[in-house]
Amino acid sequence: MYPEMVKPKVFITRQIPEKGIEMIKEYYDVEVWPEYTPPPREVLLEKVKDIDALVSLLTDKIDCELLDNAPRLRIVAQYAVGFDNIDLECATKKGVYVTNTPGVLTQSVAEFTWGLILAVTRRIVEADNFVRSGEWWNTKTGWHPLMLLGMELKGKTLGIIGMGRIGRTVAKIAKGFDVRILYYDVRPLPEEMEKELEAKYVDLDTLLKESDIVSVHVPLTPQTYHLIGERELKLMKKTAYIINTARGKVIDTQALIKALEEGWIAGAGLDVFEQEPLPPDNPLTKFKNVVLAPHIASATVEARTGMAELVAKNLIAFYKGEIPPTLVNKDVVKVRSPGFK
Ligand code: GLV
Ligand code: GLV
């Protein structure tokens, strides 16, 4: 252990809710990157040279080169549930613990998913623009039987791709809407859970063919990269919508643009993109039947505070020589024991 007065150094790559920082400060010497934008690569490469712990975001690339530059680094506590920005294999080899923040953001992301589902199927953003732009005023009628018609959810089929915590919570909320649930994942849920959620396991093609709404909840891995491409979008109903709150790279953007241009599907609700921020001239911005959000599905006070606390709990457990509660690379314990000994 460190002598009483010398705390291990942690660098936090962006301002996170204060509560987490306060907790971390009891055990660590904390430096927080003060800017809104991520630390540039050169800065991060320099910073990691003499830190013991790093709090990273999905916009920080934690690869082998960076880890090679960080001889004292023992733990990377990611402030996100996804960790596709981190080279796990390399971290494990080097004995660097990697943790993430599952669970605490599940409800917020699932609620936001429903927000996008409602926004696209009921054309809420389009309607808001219609009112603000004066188009409604120009129609000279307050109500019209055929104005801005959308799709009712009751009795429709929701296809969930990826039935982890978030996918399951989306399914749970679905009950209030009376939709049928199909799901696809690498393996089916335990029977109990399937029953409780009233969800039916099908293969991906069946899900795509039968769903009125397809919602993506898989992590980004080599296996899920462009999982949804031309072939998959063509399998969907022309009246169906696709929702993505997972990772942009799970859907082939060019294929999606083509699908929207040529009417293979009815619309999309997207919180994540292959390139973030999404350039304002990206073709996706021109479709009225697409609702766009800037990667904010977990952006609630509750979730973001919970994430900060969980990051702190991981760092504190590690400091105490305990296995962090949400360790991602579990094999790392064979390489090095937790703690700063
Ligand atoms: C955000 O995208 C996260 O992975 O938490
Ligand atoms: C995230 O919390 C997931 O496992 O779906």
mmCIF file of C-alpha atoms and ligand atoms in Angstrom, residues 81 101-103 105-106 163-167 217, ligand 2:
data_model
loop_
_atom_site.group_PDB
_atom_site.id
_atom_site.type_symbol
_atom_site.label_atom_id
_atom_site.label_comp_id
_atom_site.label_asym_id
_atom_site.label_seq_id
_atom_site.Cartn_x
_atom_site.Cartn_y
_atom_site.Cartn_z
ATOM 1 C CA VAL A 81 -21.527 0.958 -19.974
ATOM 2 C CA THR A 101 -20.906 1.418 -15.363
ATOM 3 C CA PRO A 102 -23.673 -1.091 -16.098
ATOM 4 C CA GLY A 103 -27.046 -1.057 -14.409
ATOM 5 C CA LEU A 105 -28.052 3.858 -16.689
ATOM 6 C CA THR A 106 -30.305 1.015 -17.792
ATOM 7 C CA MET A 163 -31.505 -8.707 -24.639
ATOM 8 C CA GLY A 164 -29.130 -7.458 -21.942
ATOM 9 C CA ARG A 165 -30.230 -5.214 -19.111
ATOM 10 C CA ILE A 166 -31.270 -2.412 -21.421
ATOM 11 C CA GLY A 167 -33.085 -4.612 -23.927
ATOM 12 C CA HIS A 217 -29.263 -2.911 -27.766
HETATM 13 C C1 GLV B 2 -26.397 -2.600 -20.156
HETATM 14 O O1 GLV B 2 -26.549 -2.233 -19.000
HETATM 15 C C2 GLV B 2 -26.781 -3.889 -20.737
HETATM 16 O O2 GLV B 2 -26.175 -4.903 -20.348
HETATM 17 O O3 GLV B 2 -27.709 -3.938 -21.563
#
